[in-house]
Short mmCIF file of C-alpha atoms in Angstrom, two decimals:
data_model
loop_
_atom_site.label_atom_id
_atom_site.label_comp_id
_atom_site.label_asym_id
_atom_site.label_seq_id
_atom_site.Cartn_x
_atom_site.Cartn_y
_atom_site.Cartn_z
CA MET T 214 -3.06 24.11 -10.31
CA GLN T 215 -5.02 21.83 -12.81
CA ASN T 216 -6.17 18.38 -11.63
CA LYS T 217 -4.51 15.76 -13.48
CA ASN T 218 -4.36 11.57 -13.44
CA SER T 219 -1.76 9.81 -11.47
CA PRO T 220 0.23 7.08 -13.75
CA ILE T 221 -0.97 3.44 -11.87
CA CYS T 222 2.05 1.35 -10.80
CA LEU T 223 1.96 -1.82 -10.88
CA PHE T 224 4.91 -4.08 -9.80
CA THR T 225 4.85 -7.92 -10.91
CA PHE T 226 6.58 -10.54 -10.56
CA ASN T 227 5.44 -14.97 -11.42
CA ARG T 228 2.71 -14.92 -9.98
CA LEU T 229 0.47 -14.93 -13.73
CA ASP T 230 -2.51 -15.78 -11.98
CA GLU T 231 -2.94 -13.15 -9.58
CA THR T 232 -1.58 -10.88 -12.28
CA ILE T 233 -3.97 -11.37 -14.66
CA LYS T 234 -7.10 -11.22 -11.69
CA THR T 235 -5.40 -8.32 -11.02
CA VAL T 236 -5.27 -6.01 -13.89
CA GLU T 237 -8.36 -7.46 -15.05
CA ALA T 238 -10.67 -5.95 -11.82
CA LEU T 239 -7.98 -2.62 -12.43
CA LYS T 240 -9.46 -2.84 -16.41
CA ASN T 241 -12.76 -2.49 -14.67
CA ASN T 242 -12.64 0.29 -12.98
CA PHE T 243 -14.64 3.23 -14.58
CA SER T 244 -11.89 5.89 -14.89
CA ALA T 245 -8.85 3.58 -16.00
CA PRO T 246 -9.10 4.28 -19.77
CA LYS T 247 -7.96 7.92 -18.09
CA HIS T 248 -4.83 6.49 -16.20
CA HIS T 249 -1.31 5.74 -17.21
CA LEU T 250 -0.12 2.16 -16.95
CA LYS T 251 3.28 2.14 -16.23
CA ILE T 252 4.32 -1.96 -15.40
CA PHE T 253 7.50 -2.54 -13.26
CA SER T 254 8.16 -6.71 -13.77
CA ASP T 255 11.44 -8.00 -11.48
CA GLY T 256 13.45 -10.56 -12.78
CA PRO T 257 13.86 -13.81 -11.90
CA ARG T 258 15.53 -14.94 -8.78
CA SER T 259 16.57 -18.55 -10.40
CA SER T 260 16.82 -19.97 -13.63
CA GLU T 261 13.61 -22.12 -12.58
CA GLU T 262 11.89 -19.33 -12.34
CA SER T 263 12.29 -17.72 -15.61
CA MET T 264 9.79 -19.86 -17.26
CA LYS T 265 7.31 -17.69 -14.28
CA VAL T 266 8.07 -14.53 -15.50
CA GLN T 267 7.95 -14.82 -18.76
CA ASN T 268 5.04 -16.24 -19.15
CA VAL T 269 3.69 -13.26 -17.04
CA ARG T 270 5.55 -10.50 -19.15
CA ASN T 271 4.04 -12.43 -21.88
CA TYR T 272 0.86 -11.64 -20.38
CA ILE T 273 1.49 -8.01 -19.85
CA HIS T 274 2.55 -7.14 -23.30
CA THR T 275 -1.73 -8.16 -24.23
CA ILE T 276 -2.96 -5.32 -21.32
CA THR T 277 -5.49 -2.88 -23.32
CA GLY T 278 -7.81 -0.43 -21.46
CA PHE T 279 -5.18 2.50 -20.35
CA ARG T 280 -4.38 5.55 -21.60
CA THR T 281 -1.10 4.53 -21.77
CA ILE T 282 0.69 1.35 -21.05
CA GLU T 283 4.55 1.40 -20.40
CA ILE T 284 6.26 -1.96 -19.98
CA PHE T 285 10.40 -1.42 -17.74
CA GLU T 286 11.28 -5.23 -17.33
CA SER T 287 14.22 -5.98 -15.44
CA LYS T 288 16.68 -8.27 -15.69
CA GLU T 289 18.09 -8.95 -12.55
CA ASN T 290 16.07 -9.86 -9.43
CA LYS T 291 15.74 -6.30 -7.50
CA GLY T 292 13.47 -7.75 -5.05
CA LEU T 293 9.97 -5.96 -3.78
CA ALA T 294 11.01 -2.78 -1.49
CA THR T 295 14.37 -1.79 -4.20
CA SER T 296 11.93 -2.25 -7.21
CA VAL T 297 9.29 -0.20 -5.66
CA ILE T 298 11.36 2.09 -4.44
CA ASN T 299 12.80 2.48 -7.48
CA GLY T 300 9.71 2.66 -9.86
CA VAL T 301 7.89 4.67 -7.83
CA SER T 302 11.10 7.37 -7.10
CA ARG T 303 11.39 6.92 -12.05
CA VAL T 304 7.64 7.27 -12.07
CA LEU T 305 7.78 10.93 -9.92
CA GLU T 306 10.18 12.06 -11.57
CA SER T 307 7.70 14.03 -13.90
CA ASN T 308 4.69 13.89 -11.77
CA GLU T 309 3.45 15.32 -9.06
CA SER T 310 1.28 12.09 -7.51
CA VAL T 311 0.87 7.93 -7.90
CA ILE T 312 -1.18 5.37 -7.45
CA VAL T 313 0.68 1.71 -6.66
CA LEU T 314 -0.77 -1.81 -6.75
CA GLU T 315 1.42 -4.52 -6.50
CA ASP T 316 0.00 -8.07 -8.18
CA ASP T 317 -2.44 -9.54 -6.00
CA LEU T 318 -5.29 -7.00 -5.44
CA ILE T 319 -8.10 -6.81 -6.25
CA THR T 320 -9.71 -3.25 -6.99
CA SER T 321 -13.74 -2.48 -6.68
CA PRO T 322 -14.66 -0.56 -9.94
CA ASN T 323 -14.63 3.01 -7.78
CA PHE T 324 -10.95 2.39 -6.61
CA LEU T 325 -9.27 4.67 -9.02
CA ASP T 326 -12.33 7.57 -8.34
CA PHE T 327 -11.86 6.94 -4.41
CA MET T 328 -8.03 7.41 -4.11
CA GLN T 329 -7.80 10.34 -7.57
CA GLN T 330 -10.09 12.34 -5.99
CA ALA T 331 -7.90 12.39 -2.52
CA LEU T 332 -4.93 13.24 -3.90
CA ASN T 333 -6.36 15.78 -5.35
CA PHE T 334 -8.17 16.70 -2.11
CA TYR T 335 -4.59 16.67 0.51
CA ARG T 336 -2.32 17.28 -2.65
CA ASP T 337 -1.03 20.82 -0.40
CA ASP T 338 -1.83 19.17 3.22
CA GLU T 339 1.30 18.35 4.65
CA ASN T 340 -0.54 16.69 7.33
CA VAL T 341 -1.13 13.93 5.26
CA ILE T 342 1.31 11.63 3.55
CA SER T 343 -0.46 9.48 1.60
CA ILE T 344 -3.91 7.59 0.26
CA SER T 345 -5.29 3.89 1.38
CA GLY T 346 -7.73 2.16 -1.16
CA PHE T 347 -7.42 -0.86 1.19
CA THR T 348 -8.91 -0.61 4.67
CA MET T 349 -9.30 -3.71 7.47
CA ASN T 350 -12.83 -4.55 8.52
CA LEU T 351 -13.07 -2.55 12.03
CA PRO T 352 -16.10 -3.22 14.04
CA SER T 353 -16.69 0.94 13.87
CA LEU T 354 -17.36 0.54 10.70
CA PRO T 355 -18.93 2.18 8.17
CA GLY T 356 -19.40 5.46 9.75
CA SER T 357 -20.81 8.15 8.24
CA LYS T 358 -18.09 9.78 6.25
CA ASP T 359 -15.89 8.26 3.35
CA TYR T 360 -12.58 8.25 4.70
CA TYR T 361 -11.06 8.18 7.66
CA PHE T 362 -7.10 9.17 9.43
CA GLY T 363 -5.02 6.35 10.41
CA TYR T 364 -1.53 6.75 12.12
CA ARG T 365 -0.14 3.62 9.65
CA ALA T 366 0.26 3.64 5.73
CA SER T 367 -0.90 0.60 3.71
CA SER T 368 0.49 -1.19 1.29
CA TRP T 369 -1.63 -2.75 -0.64
CA GLY T 370 -3.12 -0.01 -3.06
CA TRP T 371 -2.08 3.51 -2.18
CA GLY T 372 -0.93 6.99 -3.61
CA THR T 373 1.50 9.62 -2.70
CA TRP T 374 3.06 13.15 -3.93
CA LYS T 375 6.29 13.51 -4.89
CA ARG T 376 6.50 15.32 -1.78
CA ASN T 377 6.12 13.11 0.13
CA TRP T 378 8.58 10.35 -1.87
CA GLN T 379 11.36 12.10 -1.91
CA SER T 380 11.60 13.21 1.53
CA ILE T 381 11.94 9.82 3.15
CA ASP T 382 15.32 8.86 4.67
CA TRP T 383 15.45 4.83 3.82
CA LYS T 384 18.62 4.27 5.09
CA ILE T 385 16.54 5.26 8.26
CA SER T 386 20.25 7.46 9.54
CA ASP T 387 18.59 8.70 13.35
CA TYR T 388 17.42 4.87 13.93
CA ASN T 389 20.25 4.24 16.97
CA ASN T 390 18.65 7.39 18.90
CA PHE T 391 15.31 6.25 18.20
CA ILE T 392 16.16 2.91 19.22
CA LYS T 393 17.00 3.60 22.35
CA ASN T 394 14.61 6.12 23.47
CA ASN T 395 11.63 4.34 25.17
CA VAL T 396 9.13 7.49 24.73
CA THR T 397 9.36 7.21 20.53
CA LYS T 398 9.49 3.62 20.67
CA LYS T 399 6.16 3.23 22.44
CA ALA T 400 4.70 6.32 20.59
CA PHE T 401 5.50 5.01 17.06
CA LYS T 402 3.31 1.88 18.08
CA ARG T 403 0.32 3.68 18.08
CA GLY T 404 -0.54 2.25 14.50
CA GLY T 405 0.51 -1.00 15.81
CA SER T 406 2.89 -2.61 18.18
CA ASP T 407 4.43 -4.74 15.45
CA LEU T 408 6.06 -1.99 14.05
CA VAL T 409 9.54 -1.26 16.60
CA ARG T 410 10.27 -4.96 15.78
CA MET T 411 9.52 -4.22 12.26
CA LEU T 412 12.07 -1.67 11.61
CA GLN T 413 14.72 -3.47 13.94
CA ASN T 414 14.28 -6.31 12.00
CA GLN T 415 14.87 -3.75 8.67
CA MET T 416 17.46 -2.55 10.00
CA LYS T 417 19.50 -6.30 11.38
CA GLY T 418 19.22 -6.96 7.52
CA LYS T 419 16.22 -10.26 8.98
CA ILE T 420 13.77 -8.17 5.99
CA ASP T 421 14.18 -6.26 3.00
CA SER T 422 10.94 -3.75 3.65
CA TRP T 423 10.32 -0.17 1.96
CA ALA T 424 7.11 0.38 3.79
CA ILE T 425 8.46 -0.16 7.57
CA ARG T 426 10.72 2.67 6.33
CA PHE T 427 7.38 4.82 4.46
CA CYS T 428 6.12 3.97 8.10
CA TYR T 429 8.40 5.24 10.29
CA ASN T 430 9.61 8.65 8.24
CA GLN T 431 6.10 9.31 8.96
CA PHE T 432 5.66 8.38 12.33
CA GLN T 433 8.29 11.15 12.38
CA ASN T 434 6.99 13.42 10.58
CA ASP T 435 3.37 12.93 12.46
CA GLN T 436 1.56 12.49 9.27
CA LYS T 437 -1.94 10.22 8.48
CA THR T 438 -3.43 8.05 5.67
CA VAL T 439 -6.04 8.94 4.48
CA PHE T 440 -8.36 5.37 4.04
CA PRO T 441 -11.72 4.62 3.10
CA THR T 442 -13.94 3.50 5.39
CA VAL T 443 -15.64 0.68 3.01
CA SER T 444 -12.86 -1.08 1.70
CA LYS T 445 -11.62 -0.67 -2.25
CA VAL T 446 -9.19 -2.70 -2.10
CA ALA T 447 -8.76 -7.04 -1.71
CA SER T 448 -6.11 -9.22 -1.64
CA ILE T 449 -5.60 -12.27 -2.91
CA GLY T 450 -2.40 -13.13 -1.56
CA PHE T 451 -3.28 -15.37 0.98
CA GLY T 452 -2.11 -18.68 -0.36
CA LYS T 453 0.45 -20.90 0.41
CA ASN T 454 2.97 -19.35 -1.53
CA ALA T 455 2.36 -15.70 0.31
CA THR T 456 5.36 -14.27 1.09
CA HIS T 457 3.82 -12.00 4.01
CA THR T 458 0.65 -12.77 4.23
CA ALA T 459 0.06 -17.31 3.95
CA GLY T 460 -2.54 -18.26 6.40
CA SER T 461 -3.58 -14.59 7.31
CA THR T 462 -7.26 -13.98 8.29
CA ARG T 463 -6.88 -10.88 9.91
CA PHE T 464 -6.90 -8.60 6.84
CA HIS T 465 -9.42 -9.98 4.95
CA SER T 466 -12.03 -7.38 4.36
CA THR T 467 -15.05 -6.59 2.45
CA LEU T 468 -14.85 -5.18 -0.81
CA ASP T 469 -16.67 -2.00 -1.67
CA THR T 470 -19.99 -3.08 -3.92
CA GLU T 471 -21.82 0.08 -4.49
CA HIS T 472 -20.36 1.61 -6.76
CA LYS T 473 -19.75 5.86 -5.00
CA ARG T 474 -18.15 7.70 -8.12
CA LYS T 475 -18.22 10.56 -5.79
CA PHE T 476 -16.30 11.21 -2.71
CA GLU T 477 -16.32 13.87 0.15
CA PHE T 478 -13.19 14.75 2.00
CA GLU T 479 -12.08 17.17 4.75
CA LYS T 480 -9.31 18.41 6.51
CA PHE T 481 -7.71 16.63 9.10
CA ALA T 482 -8.14 17.70 12.64
CA SER T 483 -8.35 15.20 14.79
CA MET T 484 -7.73 11.47 14.94
CA ASN T 485 -10.94 9.10 16.26
CA LYS T 486 -10.00 7.31 19.12
CA SER T 487 -12.32 4.23 17.91
CA LEU T 488 -10.72 3.62 14.90
CA VAL T 489 -7.13 4.31 16.09
CA ARG T 490 -7.73 1.34 18.92
CA GLU T 491 -9.35 -1.06 16.68
CA PHE T 492 -6.79 -0.51 13.71
CA ALA T 493 -3.96 -1.01 16.35
CA ASN T 494 -5.37 -3.99 17.64
CA LYS T 495 -5.29 -6.20 14.46
CA PHE T 496 -1.50 -5.39 15.17
CA SER T 497 -1.36 -6.97 18.43
CA PHE T 498 0.24 -9.91 19.48
CA ASN T 499 -2.51 -11.21 21.29
CA GLN T 500 -4.48 -11.08 17.27
CA ILE T 501 -1.84 -12.63 16.21
CA LEU T 502 -1.20 -15.00 18.58
CA LEU T 503 -4.89 -15.99 18.22
CA GLU T 504 -5.09 -16.31 14.54
CA LYS T 505 -2.18 -19.13 14.86
CA LEU T 506 -4.38 -21.07 17.28
CA LYS T 507 -6.85 -20.59 15.03
CA GLN T 508 -4.63 -22.03 12.11
CA ILE T 509 -3.16 -24.65 14.12
CA PHE T 510 -6.63 -26.27 14.98
CA ASN T 511 -8.42 -25.91 12.03
CA LYS T 512 -5.94 -28.38 9.78
#
């Protein structure tokens, strides 16, 4: 099968400044002109948001620099989870793989190179569910390799294949059995102690997340995510208006500045225990508590 450049899905809402920064960084990617860009613009939640959403839409209609650009504007507000599930599903109806970004992510110029090469390399590897362009700053990184494997997918600049996406059980049909089993709950936490709690909140309707459901399906199928050892993505969504990351510093990352364009990968063999431990520690209760205390005393 001939390798093709995966289309890029960009999800936008009402943050014009962040959207502009995200797009400008993406346009500066070395291989941006080779990729089709699909932009999904969610609708406003209220009449007060209408102008902000319209400002973003006015801007995205001026974007150039990609092979083609297609824009999908929603009249109603779907929310991020539904927007991502519906948008990615739509694009994967006619494509074998996809690269996904939200409107608050800065990418290095070699982000698309890393993503596409990894998507091509692991295309038929059932051990791998997704590729991440982002990595946290972990003590054992960077290593001698261009990549490492993780138990938990990241939603900050990622890619996957039709074969995985179309098999996701978004309803989590086996939830009742899972939540009663302490052994499987403990195993799920190998990617972070917050995962079970997030899944519970999702099933109770307290949050609406596509990512926790994706991670749960990843766990049930014992699949891995491929991460770069040097991050190709940095989030700018840490402001007071950010939905999930306001004030957070645990996930700050050092963006790749070397501009390397050729990456080497290997089939999955084993997990790096040090990286697994350091990764999971970022989501531990102690880390979260420490961060909150720092925020309180630094005010």
